[in-house]
Amino acid sequence: MRPPDGHTAVHHTAEQEAEHIHRIEEAGYTSAVPIGDGFMESAVAMAPPHERLSMERRASSVEAMEETARIEDDIGPPPDGGRQAWLTVLAGFLQQFCIFGMINCNGNLQAYYLANQLEGYQKPTVAWIGSVQSFVEFAFALITGRYLDVHGPVLLVSGATVLGFAATIGMAFSYKFYQFFLSFFLFGIAGTLTYAPSGAIVSHWFAKRRSLAVGIVVCGSSVGGLIYPIMLEQLFVRTSYRNTMLIIGAMNFVLMAPGVFWMKTRLPPRRPPPLKDMLRPWHEPKYVVHVIGSVLYGMNILAPFFTAISYATENGLPDHIASYAVTICMSGSIVGRIAFGLLADRFGVWRIYGTVGFISSIVMFAFWLPPMNGGPGAEALTIIGLLSYGVISGSWFTLVPSATAAISPVHEAGMRFGMLITVMAIPSLVGPVITSALIEAGNNRFTYGAVWVGCCTALSGLVTNSIPFAEWVKRRRGWGKEEACSSVESTAPTLEEARIEEKPEGVQVTETSKS
C-alpha cells in the first residue's frame, strides 16, 4: 500500500506493530496508526488475549478517522453558497419555526388548560408539562448530533416531521393530565431530532458566511415565537381548541416535510466512530471553556422572556403595551440573530462571541435592575430594556453553534454541538426556577433576578474569554505564536511525533518522493 504523497513508508513485522501500538496507547497518543497491508490486523492477532479487545477497538477508531480524512479531502472546502446550501438553510429555518413556534405557545396553552381541561390542577403541576418538554429537547441532542455526523439529516428530519404532527394531534384529543404530558413529551422528542442538526449542518456548507447562515436558521425560532402565539389566540376566538390544534398540526407538517428533501449533508455516510471518541473534545481546553461559558449564559437566557410582562407592568407600562412585552423581546431577538451573524463573519466569531456575556450583564444592570416605576422616561427605558435584551440574547443563539463549529472538525460538528446542548439540559431547568424564586422574594420585582442573571452572564463572558486572553498574554510576552480562536486544536501529539519519540527497534523508515 503506497502512503500519501509527502509521507514516509513504514515497514513493520507483526510483533513490532503490536509493540508500537501498545507503547502509543500507554503514552496516551490519540493520532492514527498505519493499518495498511494488514499490519493492524496482524498486530491484533499477535497481541496477548487480554489486550486484543482494546486493540480491536483501536483499529476501529483508526479506520473511522482515516475514512473521514479521505472523505473530507475529496469533498473540499464548503462552497459558502449555492442552491443546495441555501435550501439547507431554508429547511433549518422552517424546522425551527415550527418547533419553537409551538414551544413559545406553552404559556398560552398552559393558561388555557388551567381554565378548561385541567381545571383544578395547581399551576406548578401543569408547568411540569412544558418543562419536561424543554428538557427532552436538550437532553437527547448528543444522540441526534452524533447521528447527523455519521448518517446525515434525512431520517432525523423525517422523524421530527412525523412525530411533531402526531404529538400535535395527540394534544388536540387530550383531556387528562397524563395525555397532555405524553403528547408534549413526544413533541420534545421531535424537537431534539431537529434542533442540534439544523444548527450544526450549516457548517457543512458555509465557512466564511457561516454565522450569517446560522443566524438565518435560528431566526426561525424567533419568527415562530412571534407568529404562533398570535395565531393561537386568534384561532381560539374563531374555533374550538381541537380544531385549532389540528390546523396547527397540519400547517407544521406542510412546512417541515420539504426539509426531508432540502436539508442535505456534504459528507457521505461513514462508519460510526467508537463511543470513546466522544471523550476527545473534553481534552481540548477551548471546547471545555466554551461549554462552561455557554452553560452559564444559557441557563438563564429565557428567564427574562418568561417574566417580561411582569417586568413591563411593574415599570409602569400600560396594560395594552405590557401585554406585548414578549413580542418586543422577540422582535429584538430577530435583529440580534442576523446582525451579530454578519458581525461575526466580518470580524471573527470568537471576537464577537466574547463580548456577548459582558453586554448582556450591562443590559441587565442598566435597564432591568433599577426600578423605574414613575420615574422620568420610565416607559421608554422599559421598552429599550426589552428590546436590548432581545437583541443581545438573540445573538447568543447565532454565535454558540458558530463558535462550536469554529473549533470543531466538520465531521464532528453535530456531535460537539449536541454534547453542548445536552450538558445544558439540567441547568436550563434550574436557572428559570432560581430566577422566579428571586423575583418572588423581591415582591415580584426583577431586582434580585437581574442581579442573578447579570452576574451569570458576566461570569460567562469571563470564562469564554479566558483562553483567548491567555493566548494574547503569551503572544505579548513572546512565548510563541498561538493559534487563533477559530482554529481547531488537538491536545494529542501527532503520529509522526509519536514515532520520533518512541520508534521501535528494527523498524525501517524510508522517504517516499512526491508524485
Short mmCIF file of C-alpha atoms in Angstrom, two decimals:
data_model
loop_
_atom_site.label_atom_id
_atom_site.label_comp_id
_atom_site.label_asym_id
_atom_site.label_seq_id
_atom_site.Cartn_x
_atom_site.Cartn_y
_atom_site.Cartn_z
CA MET A 1 0.00 0.00 0.00
CA ARG A 2 1.54 3.30 -1.14
CA PRO A 3 1.37 6.05 1.51
CA PRO A 4 0.07 9.56 0.72
CA ASP A 5 2.45 11.92 -1.02
CA GLY A 6 4.99 13.51 1.25
CA HIS A 7 4.66 10.85 3.97
CA THR A 8 7.02 8.04 4.94
CA ALA A 9 6.64 4.37 4.22
CA VAL A 10 6.99 2.33 7.41
CA HIS A 11 7.68 -1.42 7.29
CA HIS A 12 6.86 -3.44 10.41
CA THR A 13 6.71 -7.02 11.48
CA ALA A 14 3.50 -8.03 13.26
CA GLU A 15 5.26 -8.23 16.63
CA GLN A 16 6.81 -4.77 16.15
CA GLU A 17 3.44 -3.28 15.15
CA ALA A 18 1.79 -4.71 18.26
CA GLU A 19 4.63 -3.38 20.43
CA HIS A 20 4.46 0.04 18.76
CA ILE A 21 0.68 0.36 19.17
CA HIS A 22 0.93 -0.73 22.79
CA ARG A 23 3.53 1.95 23.50
CA ILE A 24 1.43 4.66 21.84
CA GLU A 25 -1.64 3.53 23.77
CA GLU A 26 0.22 3.66 27.06
CA ALA A 27 1.61 7.11 26.25
CA GLY A 28 -1.87 8.46 25.65
CA TYR A 29 -1.45 9.36 21.98
CA THR A 30 -4.68 9.66 20.02
CA SER A 31 -3.44 10.01 16.45
CA ALA A 32 -3.96 7.29 13.86
CA VAL A 33 -1.51 4.43 13.29
CA PRO A 34 -0.89 2.72 9.94
CA ILE A 35 -3.37 0.00 9.11
CA GLY A 36 -2.49 -0.76 5.51
CA ASP A 37 -1.23 -4.06 4.14
CA GLY A 38 -2.81 -5.96 7.05
CA PHE A 39 -0.35 -4.61 9.63
CA MET A 40 -3.10 -3.68 12.10
CA GLU A 41 -4.88 -6.97 11.61
CA SER A 42 -1.65 -8.91 12.13
CA ALA A 43 -0.81 -6.86 15.19
CA VAL A 44 -4.20 -7.60 16.74
CA ALA A 45 -3.79 -11.30 16.01
CA MET A 46 -0.34 -11.37 17.63
CA ALA A 47 -1.38 -9.39 20.69
CA PRO A 48 -1.90 -11.09 24.07
CA PRO A 49 -5.56 -12.12 24.65
CA HIS A 50 -6.11 -9.57 27.43
CA GLU A 51 -5.06 -6.72 25.07
CA ARG A 52 -6.81 -7.93 21.92
CA LEU A 53 -10.19 -6.29 22.57
CA SER A 54 -8.59 -2.93 23.28
CA MET A 55 -6.56 -3.14 20.07
CA GLU A 56 -9.61 -4.15 18.04
CA ARG A 57 -11.42 -1.05 19.28
CA ARG A 58 -8.32 1.00 18.49
CA ALA A 59 -8.31 -0.38 14.96
CA SER A 60 -11.97 0.57 14.51
CA SER A 61 -11.28 4.12 15.69
CA VAL A 62 -8.26 4.44 13.40
CA GLU A 63 -10.19 3.19 10.38
CA ALA A 64 -13.06 5.60 11.08
CA MET A 65 -10.70 8.58 11.39
CA GLU A 66 -8.77 7.72 8.22
CA GLU A 67 -12.00 7.17 6.31
CA THR A 68 -13.28 10.58 7.44
CA ALA A 69 -9.99 12.25 6.47
CA ARG A 70 -10.19 10.77 2.98
CA ILE A 71 -13.81 11.92 2.58
CA GLU A 72 -13.02 15.50 3.68
CA ASP A 73 -10.07 15.64 1.28
CA ASP A 74 -12.34 14.50 -1.56
CA ILE A 75 -15.22 16.95 -0.99
CA GLY A 76 -13.04 20.03 -0.49
CA PRO A 77 -13.91 23.20 1.46
CA PRO A 78 -17.51 24.38 1.99
CA PRO A 79 -18.90 26.25 -1.06
CA ASP A 80 -20.26 29.17 1.02
CA GLY A 81 -23.37 29.39 -1.15
CA GLY A 82 -25.25 27.76 -3.97
CA ARG A 83 -28.75 26.41 -4.40
CA GLN A 84 -28.36 23.36 -2.19
CA ALA A 85 -26.61 25.30 0.58
CA TRP A 86 -29.41 27.86 0.84
CA LEU A 87 -32.10 25.16 0.60
CA THR A 88 -30.48 23.55 3.63
CA VAL A 89 -30.63 26.90 5.45
CA LEU A 90 -34.30 27.36 4.47
CA ALA A 91 -35.15 23.86 5.69
CA GLY A 92 -33.45 24.56 9.02
CA PHE A 93 -35.35 27.86 9.32
CA LEU A 94 -38.70 26.11 8.78
CA GLN A 95 -37.85 23.32 11.22
CA GLN A 96 -37.07 25.79 13.99
CA PHE A 97 -40.02 28.00 13.03
CA CYS A 98 -42.47 25.15 13.64
CA ILE A 99 -40.80 23.52 16.66
CA PHE A 100 -40.05 26.68 18.62
CA GLY A 101 -43.24 28.36 17.47
CA MET A 102 -45.14 25.68 19.34
CA ILE A 103 -42.79 25.75 22.32
CA ASN A 104 -43.30 29.51 22.64
CA CYS A 105 -47.04 28.82 22.91
CA ASN A 106 -46.57 26.85 26.13
CA GLY A 107 -47.59 29.81 28.28
CA ASN A 108 -50.79 30.36 26.28
CA LEU A 109 -51.61 26.65 26.27
CA GLN A 110 -50.89 26.30 30.00
CA ALA A 111 -53.32 29.12 30.80
CA TYR A 112 -55.96 27.51 28.59
CA TYR A 113 -55.54 24.09 30.19
CA LEU A 114 -55.83 25.52 33.71
CA ALA A 115 -59.11 27.18 32.75
CA ASN A 116 -60.54 24.18 30.88
CA GLN A 117 -59.28 20.58 30.58
CA LEU A 118 -57.00 20.68 33.66
CA GLU A 119 -59.17 22.90 35.84
CA GLY A 120 -58.45 22.10 39.48
CA TYR A 121 -54.76 21.34 38.97
CA GLN A 122 -52.12 23.57 40.55
CA LYS A 123 -50.17 25.87 38.21
CA PRO A 124 -46.74 24.42 39.18
CA THR A 125 -48.04 20.93 38.39
CA VAL A 126 -49.19 21.92 34.92
CA ALA A 127 -45.92 23.81 34.36
CA TRP A 128 -44.06 20.49 34.53
CA ILE A 129 -45.54 19.57 31.15
CA GLY A 130 -43.67 22.33 29.33
CA SER A 131 -40.55 21.95 31.50
CA VAL A 132 -40.16 18.26 30.69
CA GLN A 133 -40.70 19.03 27.00
CA SER A 134 -37.83 21.53 27.05
CA PHE A 135 -35.62 19.12 28.97
CA VAL A 136 -36.18 16.33 26.44
CA GLU A 137 -35.35 18.68 23.59
CA PHE A 138 -31.94 19.41 25.12
CA ALA A 139 -31.13 16.08 26.77
CA PHE A 140 -31.02 13.93 23.63
CA ALA A 141 -29.21 16.41 21.38
CA LEU A 142 -25.97 14.42 21.84
CA ILE A 143 -27.55 11.38 20.16
CA THR A 144 -29.02 13.32 17.25
CA GLY A 145 -25.85 15.36 16.71
CA ARG A 146 -23.72 12.22 16.54
CA TYR A 147 -26.24 10.57 14.20
CA LEU A 148 -26.08 13.60 11.88
CA ASP A 149 -22.29 13.32 11.58
CA VAL A 150 -22.50 9.67 10.54
CA HIS A 151 -25.74 9.25 8.58
CA GLY A 152 -26.93 12.73 7.59
CA PRO A 153 -30.22 14.52 8.34
CA VAL A 154 -32.83 12.63 6.27
CA LEU A 155 -34.14 10.27 8.95
CA LEU A 156 -33.85 12.94 11.64
CA VAL A 157 -35.98 15.44 9.69
CA SER A 158 -38.43 12.72 8.69
CA GLY A 159 -38.81 11.63 12.30
CA ALA A 160 -39.22 15.20 13.54
CA THR A 161 -41.92 15.88 10.94
CA VAL A 162 -43.94 12.75 11.71
CA LEU A 163 -43.54 12.89 15.50
CA GLY A 164 -44.31 16.62 15.61
CA PHE A 165 -47.50 16.05 13.65
CA ALA A 166 -48.50 13.06 15.80
CA ALA A 167 -47.80 14.99 19.02
CA THR A 168 -49.98 17.90 17.92
CA ILE A 169 -52.81 15.51 17.04
CA GLY A 170 -52.37 13.98 20.49
CA MET A 171 -52.70 17.43 22.09
CA ALA A 172 -55.91 18.01 20.14
CA PHE A 173 -57.59 14.90 21.57
CA SER A 174 -56.15 15.04 25.11
CA TYR A 175 -58.27 15.87 28.12
CA LYS A 176 -56.35 14.27 31.03
CA PHE A 177 -53.03 15.27 32.57
CA TYR A 178 -51.10 12.16 31.52
CA GLN A 179 -52.34 12.54 27.94
CA PHE A 180 -51.06 16.11 27.71
CA PHE A 181 -47.80 15.04 29.36
CA LEU A 182 -47.20 12.27 26.81
CA SER A 183 -48.13 14.50 23.86
CA PHE A 184 -45.76 17.26 24.94
CA PHE A 185 -43.04 14.67 25.69
CA LEU A 186 -43.42 13.36 22.13
CA PHE A 187 -43.18 16.89 20.75
CA GLY A 188 -39.97 17.34 22.77
CA ILE A 189 -38.50 14.29 21.01
CA ALA A 190 -39.47 15.85 17.67
CA GLY A 191 -37.64 18.99 18.74
CA THR A 192 -34.46 17.17 19.73
CA LEU A 193 -34.40 15.36 16.36
CA THR A 194 -34.05 18.64 14.50
CA TYR A 195 -32.64 21.26 16.91
CA ALA A 196 -28.94 20.32 17.01
CA PRO A 197 -28.80 19.02 13.40
CA SER A 198 -30.38 22.13 11.87
CA GLY A 199 -27.76 24.30 13.57
CA ALA A 200 -24.75 22.05 13.05
CA ILE A 201 -25.31 21.09 9.41
CA VAL A 202 -24.75 24.69 8.29
CA SER A 203 -21.00 24.18 8.86
CA HIS A 204 -21.05 21.54 6.09
CA TRP A 205 -21.97 24.23 3.56
CA PHE A 206 -20.58 27.51 4.90
CA ALA A 207 -17.26 28.74 6.27
CA LYS A 208 -16.81 32.44 5.52
CA ARG A 209 -20.56 33.16 5.83
CA ARG A 210 -21.30 30.51 8.43
CA SER A 211 -22.51 32.84 11.18
CA LEU A 212 -24.93 34.61 8.84
CA ALA A 213 -26.32 31.26 7.67
CA VAL A 214 -26.70 30.04 11.27
CA GLY A 215 -28.37 33.35 12.16
CA ILE A 216 -30.96 32.83 9.43
CA VAL A 217 -31.67 29.29 10.66
CA VAL A 218 -32.12 30.27 14.30
CA CYS A 219 -34.26 33.26 13.26
CA GLY A 220 -36.92 30.65 12.58
CA SER A 221 -37.48 30.21 16.30
CA SER A 222 -37.91 33.96 16.88
CA VAL A 223 -40.29 34.40 13.94
CA GLY A 224 -42.25 31.38 15.15
CA GLY A 225 -42.28 32.86 18.65
CA LEU A 226 -43.94 35.97 17.21
CA ILE A 227 -46.47 34.30 14.92
CA TYR A 228 -47.64 31.20 16.78
CA PRO A 229 -48.97 32.85 19.98
CA ILE A 230 -50.91 35.40 17.90
CA MET A 231 -52.24 32.67 15.61
CA LEU A 232 -53.24 30.53 18.59
CA GLU A 233 -55.08 33.42 20.24
CA GLN A 234 -56.98 34.26 17.05
CA LEU A 235 -57.93 30.63 16.37
CA PHE A 236 -59.23 30.16 19.91
CA VAL A 237 -61.66 33.02 19.26
CA ARG A 238 -62.88 31.61 15.95
CA THR A 239 -62.98 27.84 16.50
CA SER A 240 -62.61 25.12 19.13
CA TYR A 241 -59.41 24.05 20.85
CA ARG A 242 -59.40 20.72 19.00
CA ASN A 243 -59.76 22.34 15.58
CA THR A 244 -57.07 24.86 16.48
CA MET A 245 -54.53 22.14 17.25
CA LEU A 246 -55.48 20.17 14.14
CA ILE A 247 -54.93 23.26 11.98
CA ILE A 248 -51.54 23.94 13.59
CA GLY A 249 -50.53 20.29 13.24
CA ALA A 250 -51.40 20.24 9.53
CA MET A 251 -49.54 23.51 8.96
CA ASN A 252 -46.45 22.20 10.76
CA PHE A 253 -46.44 19.05 8.65
CA VAL A 254 -46.66 21.02 5.39
CA LEU A 255 -43.82 23.35 6.41
CA MET A 256 -41.50 20.70 7.86
CA ALA A 257 -41.93 17.95 5.26
CA PRO A 258 -39.92 19.67 2.46
CA GLY A 259 -36.89 19.60 4.77
CA VAL A 260 -36.62 15.86 4.11
CA PHE A 261 -35.61 16.72 0.53
CA TRP A 262 -34.00 20.13 1.06
CA MET A 263 -31.71 19.55 4.04
CA LYS A 264 -28.65 17.61 2.89
CA THR A 265 -25.14 16.93 4.12
CA ARG A 266 -21.98 17.14 2.00
CA LEU A 267 -20.40 14.23 3.89
CA PRO A 268 -21.40 10.77 2.63
CA PRO A 269 -22.43 8.10 5.17
CA ARG A 270 -19.45 6.71 7.04
CA ARG A 271 -18.56 4.18 9.67
CA PRO A 272 -19.70 5.25 13.17
CA PRO A 273 -16.66 6.16 15.29
CA PRO A 274 -16.31 4.40 18.66
CA LEU A 275 -18.22 5.94 21.54
CA LYS A 276 -14.95 6.71 23.31
CA ASP A 277 -14.23 9.29 20.62
CA MET A 278 -16.82 11.48 22.32
CA LEU A 279 -14.33 11.95 25.14
CA ARG A 280 -11.72 13.55 22.88
CA PRO A 281 -13.28 17.07 22.80
CA TRP A 282 -13.25 17.15 26.60
CA HIS A 283 -9.45 17.10 26.50
CA GLU A 284 -9.43 20.32 24.45
CA PRO A 285 -9.34 23.41 26.69
CA LYS A 286 -11.15 25.62 24.19
CA TYR A 287 -14.09 23.26 23.92
CA VAL A 288 -14.38 22.77 27.69
CA VAL A 289 -14.24 26.51 28.34
CA HIS A 290 -16.77 27.07 25.56
CA VAL A 291 -19.21 24.61 27.13
CA ILE A 292 -18.84 26.10 30.63
CA GLY A 293 -19.37 29.64 29.33
CA SER A 294 -22.39 28.56 27.28
CA VAL A 295 -23.99 26.85 30.27
CA LEU A 296 -23.51 29.91 32.50
CA TYR A 297 -25.22 32.08 29.89
CA GLY A 298 -27.83 29.68 28.56
CA MET A 299 -29.22 28.54 31.90
CA ASN A 300 -30.97 31.90 32.36
CA ILE A 301 -31.39 33.10 28.80
CA LEU A 302 -35.16 32.52 28.71
CA ALA A 303 -35.92 33.76 32.24
CA PRO A 304 -36.38 37.43 31.19
CA PHE A 305 -38.74 36.29 28.42
CA PHE A 306 -40.84 34.37 30.96
CA THR A 307 -41.10 37.43 33.22
CA ALA A 308 -41.16 40.17 30.56
CA ILE A 309 -44.84 41.04 31.10
CA SER A 310 -44.49 41.44 34.87
CA TYR A 311 -41.28 43.47 34.35
CA ALA A 312 -43.11 45.80 31.96
CA THR A 313 -46.11 46.17 34.27
CA GLU A 314 -44.01 46.86 37.36
CA ASN A 315 -42.13 49.59 35.50
CA GLY A 316 -45.27 51.47 34.54
CA LEU A 317 -46.09 50.36 31.02
CA PRO A 318 -49.83 50.49 30.27
CA ASP A 319 -51.51 47.08 30.10
CA HIS A 320 -52.16 47.31 26.37
CA ILE A 321 -48.41 47.75 25.78
CA ALA A 322 -47.18 45.45 28.56
CA SER A 323 -49.12 42.56 27.01
CA TYR A 324 -46.74 42.78 24.02
CA ALA A 325 -43.57 42.68 26.16
CA VAL A 326 -42.58 39.21 24.93
CA THR A 327 -43.27 40.28 21.34
CA ILE A 328 -40.93 43.27 21.82
CA CYS A 329 -38.19 40.95 23.10
CA MET A 330 -38.73 38.55 20.21
CA SER A 331 -38.54 41.38 17.68
CA GLY A 332 -35.19 42.43 19.11
CA SER A 333 -34.06 38.80 19.04
CA ILE A 334 -34.61 38.60 15.27
CA VAL A 335 -32.40 41.66 14.78
CA GLY A 336 -29.68 40.25 17.06
CA ARG A 337 -29.54 36.88 15.34
CA ILE A 338 -28.95 38.39 11.91
CA ALA A 339 -26.86 41.43 12.87
CA PHE A 340 -24.41 39.55 15.08
CA GLY A 341 -24.09 36.84 12.45
CA LEU A 342 -22.93 39.47 9.97
CA LEU A 343 -20.54 40.96 12.53
CA ALA A 344 -19.11 37.52 13.33
CA ASP A 345 -18.41 36.82 9.67
CA ARG A 346 -16.76 40.21 9.32
CA PHE A 347 -14.62 40.34 12.47
CA GLY A 348 -14.38 36.70 13.59
CA VAL A 349 -16.92 34.66 15.52
CA TRP A 350 -14.90 34.37 18.73
CA ARG A 351 -14.14 38.09 18.85
CA ILE A 352 -17.85 38.88 18.73
CA TYR A 353 -18.94 35.92 20.86
CA GLY A 354 -16.59 37.01 23.64
CA THR A 355 -18.48 40.29 24.06
CA VAL A 356 -21.98 38.83 24.45
CA GLY A 357 -21.75 37.93 28.14
CA PHE A 358 -20.46 41.37 29.12
CA ILE A 359 -23.03 43.26 27.03
CA SER A 360 -25.84 41.17 28.50
CA SER A 361 -24.62 41.95 32.00
CA ILE A 362 -24.58 45.68 31.23
CA VAL A 363 -28.15 45.49 29.87
CA MET A 364 -29.33 43.66 33.00
CA PHE A 365 -27.78 46.10 35.45
CA ALA A 366 -28.68 49.21 33.43
CA PHE A 367 -32.31 48.51 32.50
CA TRP A 368 -33.66 45.52 34.43
CA LEU A 369 -32.14 46.08 37.88
CA PRO A 370 -33.22 49.61 38.90
CA PRO A 371 -37.00 50.03 39.45
CA MET A 372 -38.20 52.75 37.06
CA ASN A 373 -41.88 52.98 38.01
CA GLY A 374 -42.96 56.62 37.97
CA GLY A 375 -39.55 57.98 37.03
CA PRO A 376 -38.89 60.27 34.07
CA GLY A 377 -38.85 58.35 30.82
CA ALA A 378 -39.71 55.08 32.58
CA GLU A 379 -41.84 53.75 29.73
CA ALA A 380 -39.21 54.46 27.10
CA LEU A 381 -36.42 52.95 29.22
CA THR A 382 -38.50 49.83 29.85
CA ILE A 383 -39.09 49.32 26.13
CA ILE A 384 -35.38 49.90 25.46
CA GLY A 385 -34.59 47.31 28.13
CA LEU A 386 -36.90 44.75 26.49
CA LEU A 387 -35.53 45.43 23.01
CA SER A 388 -31.87 45.47 24.02
CA TYR A 389 -32.13 42.19 25.90
CA GLY A 390 -33.90 40.64 22.91
CA VAL A 391 -31.08 41.76 20.61
CA ILE A 392 -28.20 40.51 22.75
CA SER A 393 -29.85 37.23 23.78
CA GLY A 394 -30.75 36.58 20.13
CA SER A 395 -27.08 36.94 19.19
CA TRP A 396 -26.21 34.12 21.59
CA PHE A 397 -28.39 31.64 19.66
CA THR A 398 -26.48 32.50 16.48
CA LEU A 399 -22.98 32.59 17.91
CA VAL A 400 -22.99 29.41 20.02
CA PRO A 401 -23.32 26.96 17.09
CA SER A 402 -20.97 29.11 15.00
CA ALA A 403 -18.35 29.23 17.75
CA THR A 404 -18.68 25.47 18.24
CA ALA A 405 -18.17 24.82 14.53
CA ALA A 406 -15.13 27.13 14.50
CA ILE A 407 -13.26 24.89 16.97
CA SER A 408 -14.53 21.56 15.59
CA PRO A 409 -13.66 19.32 12.65
CA VAL A 410 -16.50 19.30 10.12
CA HIS A 411 -17.25 15.63 10.71
CA GLU A 412 -17.70 16.25 14.47
CA ALA A 413 -19.72 19.49 14.35
CA GLY A 414 -23.01 17.75 15.10
CA MET A 415 -21.62 15.63 17.93
CA ARG A 416 -19.87 18.55 19.63
CA PHE A 417 -22.83 20.91 19.39
CA GLY A 418 -25.11 18.09 20.54
CA MET A 419 -22.92 17.45 23.60
CA LEU A 420 -23.02 21.13 24.48
CA ILE A 421 -26.82 21.22 24.25
CA THR A 422 -27.13 18.02 26.30
CA VAL A 423 -24.95 19.44 29.07
CA MET A 424 -27.29 22.45 29.20
CA ALA A 425 -30.39 20.30 29.83
CA ILE A 426 -30.34 20.34 33.64
CA PRO A 427 -29.12 23.96 34.06
CA SER A 428 -31.84 25.16 31.66
CA LEU A 429 -34.42 23.71 34.06
CA VAL A 430 -32.79 25.06 37.20
CA GLY A 431 -31.97 28.60 36.02
CA PRO A 432 -35.54 29.89 35.46
CA VAL A 433 -36.64 28.33 38.78
CA ILE A 434 -33.93 30.26 40.65
CA THR A 435 -34.82 33.47 38.80
CA SER A 436 -38.53 33.07 39.58
CA ALA A 437 -37.78 32.47 43.27
CA LEU A 438 -35.64 35.62 43.42
CA ILE A 439 -38.37 37.66 41.72
CA GLU A 440 -40.91 36.42 44.25
CA ALA A 441 -38.51 37.26 47.10
CA GLY A 442 -38.24 40.79 45.69
CA ASN A 443 -42.01 41.46 45.83
CA ASN A 444 -42.44 40.50 42.17
CA ARG A 445 -39.80 42.97 41.02
CA PHE A 446 -36.95 41.82 38.80
CA THR A 447 -34.31 43.44 41.03
CA TYR A 448 -32.85 40.29 42.60
CA GLY A 449 -33.43 38.33 39.42
CA ALA A 450 -31.49 40.93 37.44
CA VAL A 451 -28.53 40.63 39.83
CA TRP A 452 -28.54 36.83 39.40
CA VAL A 453 -28.85 36.89 35.61
CA GLY A 454 -26.37 39.77 35.25
CA CYS A 455 -23.73 38.04 37.38
CA CYS A 456 -24.13 34.74 35.50
CA THR A 457 -23.77 36.42 32.09
CA ALA A 458 -20.75 38.43 33.27
CA LEU A 459 -19.12 35.24 34.57
CA SER A 460 -19.92 33.60 31.23
CA GLY A 461 -18.04 36.40 29.48
CA LEU A 462 -15.02 35.95 31.76
CA VAL A 463 -14.91 32.19 31.24
CA THR A 464 -15.40 32.44 27.47
CA ASN A 465 -12.55 34.93 27.15
CA SER A 466 -10.14 33.13 29.48
CA ILE A 467 -8.26 31.09 26.86
CA PRO A 468 -8.16 33.85 24.20
CA PHE A 469 -6.82 36.18 26.91
CA ALA A 470 -4.19 33.62 27.96
CA GLU A 471 -3.07 33.27 24.33
CA TRP A 472 -2.87 37.05 23.97
CA VAL A 473 -0.67 37.24 27.07
CA LYS A 474 1.62 34.55 25.65
CA ARG A 475 1.97 36.42 22.38
CA ARG A 476 2.69 39.70 24.16
CA ARG A 477 5.39 38.07 26.27
CA GLY A 478 6.89 36.31 23.27
CA TRP A 479 6.13 32.80 24.47
CA GLY A 480 5.34 31.66 20.95
CA LYS A 481 2.70 32.37 18.43
CA GLU A 482 -0.59 30.71 19.29
CA GLU A 483 -3.40 29.68 17.02
CA ALA A 484 -6.38 31.98 16.66
CA CYS A 485 -9.64 31.13 18.39
CA SER A 486 -11.15 29.92 15.17
CA SER A 487 -8.60 27.16 14.74
CA VAL A 488 -9.08 23.57 15.77
CA GLU A 489 -6.65 22.46 18.42
CA SER A 490 -5.52 18.91 19.08
CA THR A 491 -4.31 18.09 22.55
CA ALA A 492 -2.61 14.86 21.43
CA PRO A 493 0.78 14.59 19.71
CA THR A 494 0.74 13.67 16.05
CA LEU A 495 1.62 10.20 14.84
CA GLU A 496 4.95 11.39 13.45
CA GLU A 497 5.82 12.91 16.85
CA ALA A 498 4.91 9.63 18.48
CA ARG A 499 7.18 7.74 16.09
CA ILE A 500 10.09 10.11 16.66
CA GLU A 501 9.78 9.74 20.44
CA GLU A 502 9.11 6.01 20.54
CA LYS A 503 10.35 4.42 17.29
CA PRO A 504 10.60 0.65 17.88
CA GLU A 505 13.85 -1.06 17.16
CA GLY A 506 14.13 -2.83 13.85
CA VAL A 507 11.64 -0.58 12.06
CA GLN A 508 12.87 0.55 8.66
CA VAL A 509 11.83 4.04 7.59
CA THR A 510 12.24 5.22 4.01
CA GLU A 511 11.31 8.51 2.44
CA THR A 512 8.70 8.48 -0.32
CA SER A 513 9.13 11.04 -3.03
CA LYS A 514 6.28 13.24 -4.10
CA SER A 515 4.39 12.31 -7.24
#
